[in-house]
Coordinates of C-alpha atoms in Angstrom, one line a residue:
Chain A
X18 CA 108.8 74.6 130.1
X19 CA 112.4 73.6 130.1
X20 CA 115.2 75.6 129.2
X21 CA 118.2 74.3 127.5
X22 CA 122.0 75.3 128.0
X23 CA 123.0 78.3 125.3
X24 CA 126.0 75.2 124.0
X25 CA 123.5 72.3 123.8
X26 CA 121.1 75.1 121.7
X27 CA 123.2 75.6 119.2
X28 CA 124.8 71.7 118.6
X29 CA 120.7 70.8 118.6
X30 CA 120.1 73.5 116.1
X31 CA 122.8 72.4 113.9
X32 CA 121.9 69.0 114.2
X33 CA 118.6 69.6 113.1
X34 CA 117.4 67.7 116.2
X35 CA 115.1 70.5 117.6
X36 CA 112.5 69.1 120.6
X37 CA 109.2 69.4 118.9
X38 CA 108.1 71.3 122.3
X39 CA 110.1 74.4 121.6
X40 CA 109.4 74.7 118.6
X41 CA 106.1 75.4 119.4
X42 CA 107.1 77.4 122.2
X43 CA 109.2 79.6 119.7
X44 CA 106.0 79.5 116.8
X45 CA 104.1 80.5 119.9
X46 CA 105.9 83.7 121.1
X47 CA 106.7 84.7 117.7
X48 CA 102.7 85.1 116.5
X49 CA 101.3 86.0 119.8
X50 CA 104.4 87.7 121.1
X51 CA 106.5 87.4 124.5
X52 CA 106.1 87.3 128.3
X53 CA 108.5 90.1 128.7
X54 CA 107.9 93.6 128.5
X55 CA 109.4 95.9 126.0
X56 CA 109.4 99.0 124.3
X57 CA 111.1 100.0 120.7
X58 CA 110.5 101.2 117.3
X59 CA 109.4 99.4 113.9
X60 CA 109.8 99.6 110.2
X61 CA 107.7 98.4 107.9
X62 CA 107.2 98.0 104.4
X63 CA 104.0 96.6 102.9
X64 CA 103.6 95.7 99.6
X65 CA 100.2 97.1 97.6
X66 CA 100.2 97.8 93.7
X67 CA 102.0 101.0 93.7
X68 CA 104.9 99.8 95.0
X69 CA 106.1 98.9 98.7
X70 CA 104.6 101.7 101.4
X71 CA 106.8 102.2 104.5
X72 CA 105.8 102.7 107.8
X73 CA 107.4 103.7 111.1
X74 CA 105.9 102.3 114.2
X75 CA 106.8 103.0 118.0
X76 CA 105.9 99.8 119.7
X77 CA 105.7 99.0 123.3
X78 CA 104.3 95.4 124.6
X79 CA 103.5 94.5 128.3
X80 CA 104.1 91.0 128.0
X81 CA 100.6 89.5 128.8
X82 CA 99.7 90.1 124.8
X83 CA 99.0 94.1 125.9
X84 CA 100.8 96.1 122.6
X85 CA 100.3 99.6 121.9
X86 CA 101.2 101.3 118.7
X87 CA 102.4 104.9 117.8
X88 CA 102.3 105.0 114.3
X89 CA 104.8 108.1 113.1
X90 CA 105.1 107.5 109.7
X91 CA 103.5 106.3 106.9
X92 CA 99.3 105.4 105.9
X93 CA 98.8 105.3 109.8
X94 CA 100.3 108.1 110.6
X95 CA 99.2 109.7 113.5
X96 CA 97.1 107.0 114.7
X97 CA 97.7 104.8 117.9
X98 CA 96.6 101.3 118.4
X99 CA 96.0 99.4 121.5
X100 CA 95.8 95.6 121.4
X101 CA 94.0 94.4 125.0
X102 CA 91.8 91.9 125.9
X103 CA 91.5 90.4 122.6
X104 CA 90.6 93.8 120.8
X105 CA 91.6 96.1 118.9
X106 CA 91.6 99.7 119.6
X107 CA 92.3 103.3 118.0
X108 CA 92.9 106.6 119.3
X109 CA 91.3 109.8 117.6
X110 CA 92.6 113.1 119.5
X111 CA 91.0 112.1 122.9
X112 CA 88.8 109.2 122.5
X113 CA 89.2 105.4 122.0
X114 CA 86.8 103.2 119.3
X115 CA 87.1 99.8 118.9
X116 CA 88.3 98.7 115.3
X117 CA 88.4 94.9 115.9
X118 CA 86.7 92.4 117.7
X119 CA 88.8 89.2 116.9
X120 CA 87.8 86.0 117.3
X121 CA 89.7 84.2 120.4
X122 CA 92.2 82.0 119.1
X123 CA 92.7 78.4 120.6
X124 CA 96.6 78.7 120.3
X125 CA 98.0 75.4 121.0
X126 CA 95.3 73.9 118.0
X127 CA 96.9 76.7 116.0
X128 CA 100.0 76.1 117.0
X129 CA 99.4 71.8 115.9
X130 CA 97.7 73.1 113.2
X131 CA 100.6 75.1 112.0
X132 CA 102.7 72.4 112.0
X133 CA 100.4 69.7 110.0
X134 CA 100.1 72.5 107.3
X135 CA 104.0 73.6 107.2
X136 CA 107.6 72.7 107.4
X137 CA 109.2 74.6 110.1
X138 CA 112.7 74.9 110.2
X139 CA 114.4 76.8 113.2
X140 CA 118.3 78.2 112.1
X141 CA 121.3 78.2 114.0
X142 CA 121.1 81.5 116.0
X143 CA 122.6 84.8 114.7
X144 CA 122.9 88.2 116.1
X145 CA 120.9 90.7 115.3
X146 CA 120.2 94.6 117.2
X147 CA 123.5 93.3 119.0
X148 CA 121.1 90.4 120.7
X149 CA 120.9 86.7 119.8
X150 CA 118.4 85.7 117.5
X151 CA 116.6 82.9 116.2
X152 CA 115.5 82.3 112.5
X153 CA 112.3 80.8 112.3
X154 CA 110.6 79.9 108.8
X155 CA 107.3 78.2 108.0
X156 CA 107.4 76.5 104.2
X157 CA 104.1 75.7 103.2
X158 CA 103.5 71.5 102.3
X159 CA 101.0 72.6 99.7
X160 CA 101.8 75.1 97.4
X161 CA 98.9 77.5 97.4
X162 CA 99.7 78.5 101.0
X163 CA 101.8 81.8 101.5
X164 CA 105.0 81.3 103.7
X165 CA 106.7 83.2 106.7
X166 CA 109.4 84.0 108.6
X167 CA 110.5 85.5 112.0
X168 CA 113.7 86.5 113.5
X169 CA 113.3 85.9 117.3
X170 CA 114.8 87.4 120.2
X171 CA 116.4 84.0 121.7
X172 CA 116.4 85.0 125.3
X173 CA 112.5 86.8 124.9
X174 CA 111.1 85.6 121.7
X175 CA 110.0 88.9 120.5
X176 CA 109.5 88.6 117.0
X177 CA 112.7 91.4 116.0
X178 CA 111.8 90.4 112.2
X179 CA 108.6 89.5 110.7
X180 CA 107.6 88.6 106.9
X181 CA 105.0 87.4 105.3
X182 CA 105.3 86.0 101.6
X183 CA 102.5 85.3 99.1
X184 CA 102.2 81.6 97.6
X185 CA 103.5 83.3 94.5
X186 CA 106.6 84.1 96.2
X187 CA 106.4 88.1 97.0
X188 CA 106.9 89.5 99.9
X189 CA 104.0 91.1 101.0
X190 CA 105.3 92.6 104.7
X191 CA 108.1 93.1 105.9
X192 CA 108.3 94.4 109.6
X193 CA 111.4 94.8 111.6
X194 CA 112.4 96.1 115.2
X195 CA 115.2 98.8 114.4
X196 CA 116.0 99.0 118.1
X197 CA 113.8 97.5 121.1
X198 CA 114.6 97.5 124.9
X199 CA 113.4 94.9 127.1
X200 CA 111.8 96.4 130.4
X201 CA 111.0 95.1 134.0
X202 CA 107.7 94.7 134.9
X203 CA 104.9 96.6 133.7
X204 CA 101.2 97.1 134.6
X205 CA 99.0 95.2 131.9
X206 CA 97.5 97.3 129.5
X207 CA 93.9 97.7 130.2
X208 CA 91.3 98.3 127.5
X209 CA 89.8 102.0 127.7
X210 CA 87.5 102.6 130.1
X211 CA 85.6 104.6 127.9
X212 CA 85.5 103.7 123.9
X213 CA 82.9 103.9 121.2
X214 CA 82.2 100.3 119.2
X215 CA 82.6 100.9 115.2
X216 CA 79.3 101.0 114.0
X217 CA 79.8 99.6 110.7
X218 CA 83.4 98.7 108.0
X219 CA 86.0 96.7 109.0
X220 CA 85.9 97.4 112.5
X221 CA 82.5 96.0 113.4
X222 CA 83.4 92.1 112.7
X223 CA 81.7 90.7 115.2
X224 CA 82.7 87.0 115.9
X225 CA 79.7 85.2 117.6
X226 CA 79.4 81.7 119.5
X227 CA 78.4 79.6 116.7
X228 CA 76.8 79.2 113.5
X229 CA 72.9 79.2 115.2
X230 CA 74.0 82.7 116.7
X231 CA 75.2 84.0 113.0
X232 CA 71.9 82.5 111.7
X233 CA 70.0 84.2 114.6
X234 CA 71.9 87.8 114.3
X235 CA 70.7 87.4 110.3
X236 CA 68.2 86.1 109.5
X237 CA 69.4 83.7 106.7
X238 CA 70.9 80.1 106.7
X239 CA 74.7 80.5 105.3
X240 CA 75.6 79.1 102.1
X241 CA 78.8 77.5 102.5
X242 CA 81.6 76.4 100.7
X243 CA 81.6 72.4 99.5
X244 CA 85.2 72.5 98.8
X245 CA 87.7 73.5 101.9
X246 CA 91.2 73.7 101.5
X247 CA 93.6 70.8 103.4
X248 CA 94.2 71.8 106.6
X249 CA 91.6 74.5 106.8
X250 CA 88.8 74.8 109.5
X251 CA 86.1 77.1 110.9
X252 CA 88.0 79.1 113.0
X253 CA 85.2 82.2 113.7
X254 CA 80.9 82.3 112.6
X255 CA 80.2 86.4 112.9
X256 CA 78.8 89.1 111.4
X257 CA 79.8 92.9 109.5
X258 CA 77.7 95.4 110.2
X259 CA 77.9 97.7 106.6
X260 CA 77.3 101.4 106.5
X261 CA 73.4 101.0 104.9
X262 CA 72.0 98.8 107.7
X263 CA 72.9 95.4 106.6
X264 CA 74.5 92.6 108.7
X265 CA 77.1 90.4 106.8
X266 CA 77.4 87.0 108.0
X267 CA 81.0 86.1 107.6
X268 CA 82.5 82.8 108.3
X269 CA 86.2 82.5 108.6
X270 CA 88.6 79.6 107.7
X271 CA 92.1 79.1 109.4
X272 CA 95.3 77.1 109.2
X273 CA 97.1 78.7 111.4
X274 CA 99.2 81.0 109.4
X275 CA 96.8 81.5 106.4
X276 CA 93.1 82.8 106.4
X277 CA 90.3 82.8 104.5
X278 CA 86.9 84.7 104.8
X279 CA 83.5 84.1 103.6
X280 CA 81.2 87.1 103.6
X281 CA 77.7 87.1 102.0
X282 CA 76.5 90.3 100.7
X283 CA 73.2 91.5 101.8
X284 CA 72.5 90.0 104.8
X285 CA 69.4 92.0 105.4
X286 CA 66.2 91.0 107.2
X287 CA 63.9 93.6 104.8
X288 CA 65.6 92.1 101.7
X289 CA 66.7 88.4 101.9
X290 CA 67.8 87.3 98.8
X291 CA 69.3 90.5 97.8
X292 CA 69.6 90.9 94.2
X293 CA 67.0 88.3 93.2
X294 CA 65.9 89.3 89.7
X295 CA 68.6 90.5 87.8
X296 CA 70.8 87.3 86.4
X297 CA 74.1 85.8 88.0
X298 CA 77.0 87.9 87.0
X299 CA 80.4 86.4 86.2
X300 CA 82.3 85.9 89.3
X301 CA 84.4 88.7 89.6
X302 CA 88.3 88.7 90.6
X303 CA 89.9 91.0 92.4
X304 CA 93.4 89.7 93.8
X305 CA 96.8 91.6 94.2
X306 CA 99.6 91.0 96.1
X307 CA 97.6 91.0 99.5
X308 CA 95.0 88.8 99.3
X309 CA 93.1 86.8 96.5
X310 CA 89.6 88.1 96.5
X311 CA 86.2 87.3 94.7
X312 CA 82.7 88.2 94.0
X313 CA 80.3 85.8 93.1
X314 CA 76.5 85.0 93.0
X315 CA 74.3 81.8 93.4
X316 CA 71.0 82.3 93.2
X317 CA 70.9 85.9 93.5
X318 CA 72.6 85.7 96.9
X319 CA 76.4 87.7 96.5
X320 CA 79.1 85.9 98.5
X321 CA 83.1 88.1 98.7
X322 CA 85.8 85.4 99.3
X323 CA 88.8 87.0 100.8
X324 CA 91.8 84.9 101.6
X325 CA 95.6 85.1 101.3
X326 CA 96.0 81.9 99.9
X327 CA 96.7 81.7 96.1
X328 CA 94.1 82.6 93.6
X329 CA 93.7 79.0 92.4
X330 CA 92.7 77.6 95.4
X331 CA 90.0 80.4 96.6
X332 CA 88.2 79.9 93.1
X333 CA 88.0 76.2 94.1
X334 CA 86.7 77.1 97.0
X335 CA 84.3 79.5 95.3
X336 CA 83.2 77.0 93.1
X337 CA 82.1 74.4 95.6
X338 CA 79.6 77.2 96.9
X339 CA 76.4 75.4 96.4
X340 CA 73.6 77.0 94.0
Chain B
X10 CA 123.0 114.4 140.6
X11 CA 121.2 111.2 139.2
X12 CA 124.1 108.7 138.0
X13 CA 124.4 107.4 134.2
X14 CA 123.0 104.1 135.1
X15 CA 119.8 105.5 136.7
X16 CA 119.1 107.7 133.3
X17 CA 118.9 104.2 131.4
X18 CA 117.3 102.8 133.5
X19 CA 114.4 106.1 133.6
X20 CA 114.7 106.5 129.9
X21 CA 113.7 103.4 129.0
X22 CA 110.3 103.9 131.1
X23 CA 109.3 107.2 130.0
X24 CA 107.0 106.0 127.6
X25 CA 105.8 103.4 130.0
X26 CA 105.4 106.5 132.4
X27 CA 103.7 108.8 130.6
X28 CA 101.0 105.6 129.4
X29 CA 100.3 104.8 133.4
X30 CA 101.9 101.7 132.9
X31 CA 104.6 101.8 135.8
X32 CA 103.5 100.2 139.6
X33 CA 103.4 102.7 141.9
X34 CA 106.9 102.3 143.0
X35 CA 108.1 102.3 139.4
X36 CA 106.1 105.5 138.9
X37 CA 106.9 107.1 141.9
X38 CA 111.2 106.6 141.1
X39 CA 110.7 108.3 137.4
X40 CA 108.8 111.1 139.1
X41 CA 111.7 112.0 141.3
X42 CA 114.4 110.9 139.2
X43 CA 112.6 113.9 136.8
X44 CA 112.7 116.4 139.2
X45 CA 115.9 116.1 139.8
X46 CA 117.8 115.2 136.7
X47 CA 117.5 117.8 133.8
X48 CA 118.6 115.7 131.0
X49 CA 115.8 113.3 132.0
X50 CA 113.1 115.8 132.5
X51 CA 114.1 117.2 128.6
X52 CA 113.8 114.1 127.5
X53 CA 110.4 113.4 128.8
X54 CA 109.1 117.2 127.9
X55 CA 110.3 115.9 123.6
X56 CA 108.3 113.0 123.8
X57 CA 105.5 114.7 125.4
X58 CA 106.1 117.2 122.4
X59 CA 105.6 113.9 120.6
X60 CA 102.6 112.8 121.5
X61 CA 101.3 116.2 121.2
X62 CA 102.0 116.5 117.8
X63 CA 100.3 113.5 117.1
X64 CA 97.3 114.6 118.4
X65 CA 97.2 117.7 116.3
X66 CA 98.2 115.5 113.3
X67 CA 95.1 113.4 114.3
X68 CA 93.4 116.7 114.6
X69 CA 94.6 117.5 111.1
X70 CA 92.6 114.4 109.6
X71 CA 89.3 114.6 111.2
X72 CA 87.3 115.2 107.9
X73 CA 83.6 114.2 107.8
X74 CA 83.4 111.4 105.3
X75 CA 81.9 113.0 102.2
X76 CA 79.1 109.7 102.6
X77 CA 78.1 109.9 105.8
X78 CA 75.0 109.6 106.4
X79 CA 73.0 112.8 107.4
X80 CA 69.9 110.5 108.4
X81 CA 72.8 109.0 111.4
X82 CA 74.1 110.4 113.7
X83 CA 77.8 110.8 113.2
X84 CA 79.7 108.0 114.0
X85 CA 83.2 107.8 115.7
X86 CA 84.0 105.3 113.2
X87 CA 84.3 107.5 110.7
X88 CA 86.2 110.0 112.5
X89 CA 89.1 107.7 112.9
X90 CA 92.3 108.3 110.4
X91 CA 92.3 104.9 109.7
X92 CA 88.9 104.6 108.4
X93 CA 88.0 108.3 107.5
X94 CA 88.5 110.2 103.8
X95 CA 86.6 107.6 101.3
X96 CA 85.8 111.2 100.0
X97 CA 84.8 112.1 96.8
X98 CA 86.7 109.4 95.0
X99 CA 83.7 107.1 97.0
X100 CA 81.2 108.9 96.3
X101 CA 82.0 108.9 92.4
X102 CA 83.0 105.5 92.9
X103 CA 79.7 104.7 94.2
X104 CA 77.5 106.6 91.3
X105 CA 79.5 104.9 88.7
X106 CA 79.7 101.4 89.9
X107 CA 76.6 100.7 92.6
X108 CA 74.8 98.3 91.1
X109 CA 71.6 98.3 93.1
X110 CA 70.5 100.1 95.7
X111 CA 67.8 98.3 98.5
X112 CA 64.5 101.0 98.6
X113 CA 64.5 103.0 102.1
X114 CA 68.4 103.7 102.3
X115 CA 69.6 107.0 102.3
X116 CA 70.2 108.9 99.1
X117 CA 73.6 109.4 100.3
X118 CA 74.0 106.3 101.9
X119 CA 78.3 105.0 101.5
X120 CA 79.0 102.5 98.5
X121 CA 77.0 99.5 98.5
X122 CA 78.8 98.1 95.1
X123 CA 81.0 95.2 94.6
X124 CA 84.0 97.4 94.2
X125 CA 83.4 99.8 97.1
X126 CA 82.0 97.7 99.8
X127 CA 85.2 95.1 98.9
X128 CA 88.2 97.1 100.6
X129 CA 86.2 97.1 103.9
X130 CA 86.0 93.4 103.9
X131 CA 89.7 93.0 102.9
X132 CA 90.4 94.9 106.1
X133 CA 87.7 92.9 108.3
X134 CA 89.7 89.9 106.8
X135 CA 93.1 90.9 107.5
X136 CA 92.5 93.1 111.1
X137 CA 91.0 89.7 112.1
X138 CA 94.2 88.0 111.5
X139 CA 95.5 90.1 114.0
X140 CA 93.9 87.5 116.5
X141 CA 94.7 84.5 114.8
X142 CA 98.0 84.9 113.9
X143 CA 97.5 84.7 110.6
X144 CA 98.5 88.6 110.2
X145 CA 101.5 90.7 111.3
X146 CA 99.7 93.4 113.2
X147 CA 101.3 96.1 111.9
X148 CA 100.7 95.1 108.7
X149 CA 97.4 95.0 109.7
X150 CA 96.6 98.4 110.4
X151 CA 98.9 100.4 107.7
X152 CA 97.1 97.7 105.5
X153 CA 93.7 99.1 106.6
X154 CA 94.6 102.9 106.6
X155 CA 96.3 102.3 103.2
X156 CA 92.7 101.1 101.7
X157 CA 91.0 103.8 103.0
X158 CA 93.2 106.6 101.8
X159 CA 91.1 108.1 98.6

């Protein structure tokens, strides 16, 4: 990759005459982070319905997409993160489980994608934590998309500044480096040699190799969606584990910067077509600030739609779900 | 007597030290910059203090999940203080709103209604996006520990 002069930077910045390949480069580093080691502390606020909850977050990165968190204050208090190898782990007191198992991401599609489904406009760089920084915002082209911005560290592109915004306009996140030190070189970050798997919740989404291994892990053809959102694809086919023994198929849409999931309810080999018998309940919303979420029924199979696009679109989407 | 430039320069690797992140030669100039410089070496024995007291505020949080499961055997899931304390406001969540109830689970088996079981898939949507970009990873995770708080 090429690097340009700090003088010609700034007159192609103001001149709005950006190359197209740094801007990906810049997109790049700011979602998946840099190639430069670092170490420093966050604050973050995230919205929910009673009001904005703060967090403070020790962060260090080992460039090679290793980051582990120390969270110090706030919900997550007390916990620490490690993100290696495509997973997501947490420490309790001396052991390690997995809590995610994330579906790899094909960055430069994201990246293209990205750009088809929003305007992104890179500002004139500013200072910020006494380093020079570049603004970086993503406008959605339709309007039931949520927006974004970063604040990149021009010589790393760290991501100092981070916020996501809800189609309505919110802001539902706001995280920001309030100091950060950039380090040598540092050994990668390993996952844990030893580590339980989360048995079931959140932490057991399981992303598998296609839709014929989803169908295989259980047992049912997926119902899905007629209607998908411009610029959306399949990004992930996998499965939930829930606490009572059933596997959740769950397929998951992408854009890039904007997500949609598609679980169905009672994926369970002793009791396909969980629910059959009672009639179809009214589909039933459930959307705040975070995400726009739905429950409905057809044909006595239960589908949840979770998404952060705006509520309008997702009941489109929920719609199209054949009978 | 370690110079100013050479305390940065450890400082800003002491967490990196303590993780086993350094290279051996890394490792090796921290150690004996520590025994050497006592500023240094507090500085490393506070955020040692650090991580201890996160461990005991970890500690602090490890309360069986009113729903667990006898018929399982515990699961380190549960355990975690991101995912733990669904408590009793589950469990009366889950008398009042569970909806139905597949024959052979547990009598005390965790929420399987609309209301309960949707939080978990909010944060199986939005830890995902961790991966995809789609998320702010910190976010993420206060996200997740936020919805499981009772």
């Amino acid at each position: 990759m090429r690097r340009i002069p700090a003088s010609i930077l700034g007159l192609l910045l103001c001149s709005g005459a950006w190359p197209s390949d740094d801007t990906e480069r810049l997109l790049a580093q700011a979602l998946w982070g840099p190639s430069t080691p670092y170490s420093g502390t966050q604050s973050s606020l995230v919205a929910t319905g009673a009001g904005d909850v703060r967090s403070i977050v020790r962060v260090e990165g080992d460039g090679r997409g290793g980051v582990r968190r120390t969270f110090l204050d706030g919900p997550a208090k007390g916990l620490v993160t490690l993100e290696a190898d495509g997973h997501i782990y947490s420490k309790s007191a001396a052991s390690w489980t997995e809590i995610g198992h994330m579906p790899s991401a094909d960055r430069a599609t994201a990246v293209r994608s990205i750009l088809q489904s929003y305007v992104v406009r890179i500002s004139t760089p500013s200072t910020f934590l006494g380093r020079r920084a570049i603004a970086i915002e993503a406008k959605p082209r339709h309007s039931f998309n949520p927006s974004r911005r970063w604040l990149v560290d021009a010589a790393t592109g760290l991501a100092l500044k981070d916020e996501m915004i809800a189609p309505n306009g919110s802001r539902r996140s706001l995280t920001q480096f309030t100091d950060v030190r950039f380090l040598g070189s540092v050994a990668a970050f390993e996952p844990p040699d030893a580590r339980a798997s989360a048995a079931y919740g959140p932490g057991s989404f399981e992303p598998l190799a296609s839709r014929e291994a989803m169908i295989r892990a259980t047992g049912i053809q997926p119902v899905l969606p007629k209607h998908v959102p411009q610029g959306y694809r399949v990004s992930a086919y996998g499965i939930v584990h829930a606490a009572n023994g059933r596997i959740m198929p769950a397929v998951r849409y992408t854009d890039g910067l904007s997500a949609f999931t598609v679980f169905e309810r009672g994926g369970n080999r002793r009791r396909r077509g969980y629910g059959w018998g009672r009639p179809e309940r009214e589909p039933e919303w459930r959307s705040d600030v975070q995400r726009s979420a739905v429950v409905v029924e057809r044909s006595g199979r239960s589908f949840v739609l979770i998404g952060d696009l705006a509520e309008s679109e997702l009941r489109r989407v929920a719609d199209s779900i054949p009978s | 007597m370690a110079m100013k430039g050479d305390c940065d320069w450890i400082r800003d690797r002491l967490a990196a030290f303590r993780s086993g992140w350094l290279d051996a030669g890394e490792s090796q100039r921290v150690q004996t910059h520590l025994e050497s410089c006592a500023a240094c070496s507090k500085e490393a024995e506070r955020d040692a203090d650090l991580v201890l007291a996160l461990g005991a505020a970890m500690a602090d949080e490890r309360v069986a999940p009113a729903w667990s499961p006898e018929a399982r055997p515990m699961r380190r899931w549960v355990l975690s203080p991101v995912f733990a304390l669904p408590g009793i406001a589950a469990v009366a969540l889950a008398a009042t709103l569970l909806w139905s109830r597949p024959s052979g689970e547990a009598p005390n088996a965790p929420p399987t209604s609309v209301e309960a079981a949707e939080p978990d898939l909010a944060s199986a949507h939005v830890m995902a996006g961790v991966a995809d970009g789609s998320s702010d990873p910190t976010r993420a995770i206060v996200l997740a520990a936020y919805r499981r708080k009772p």
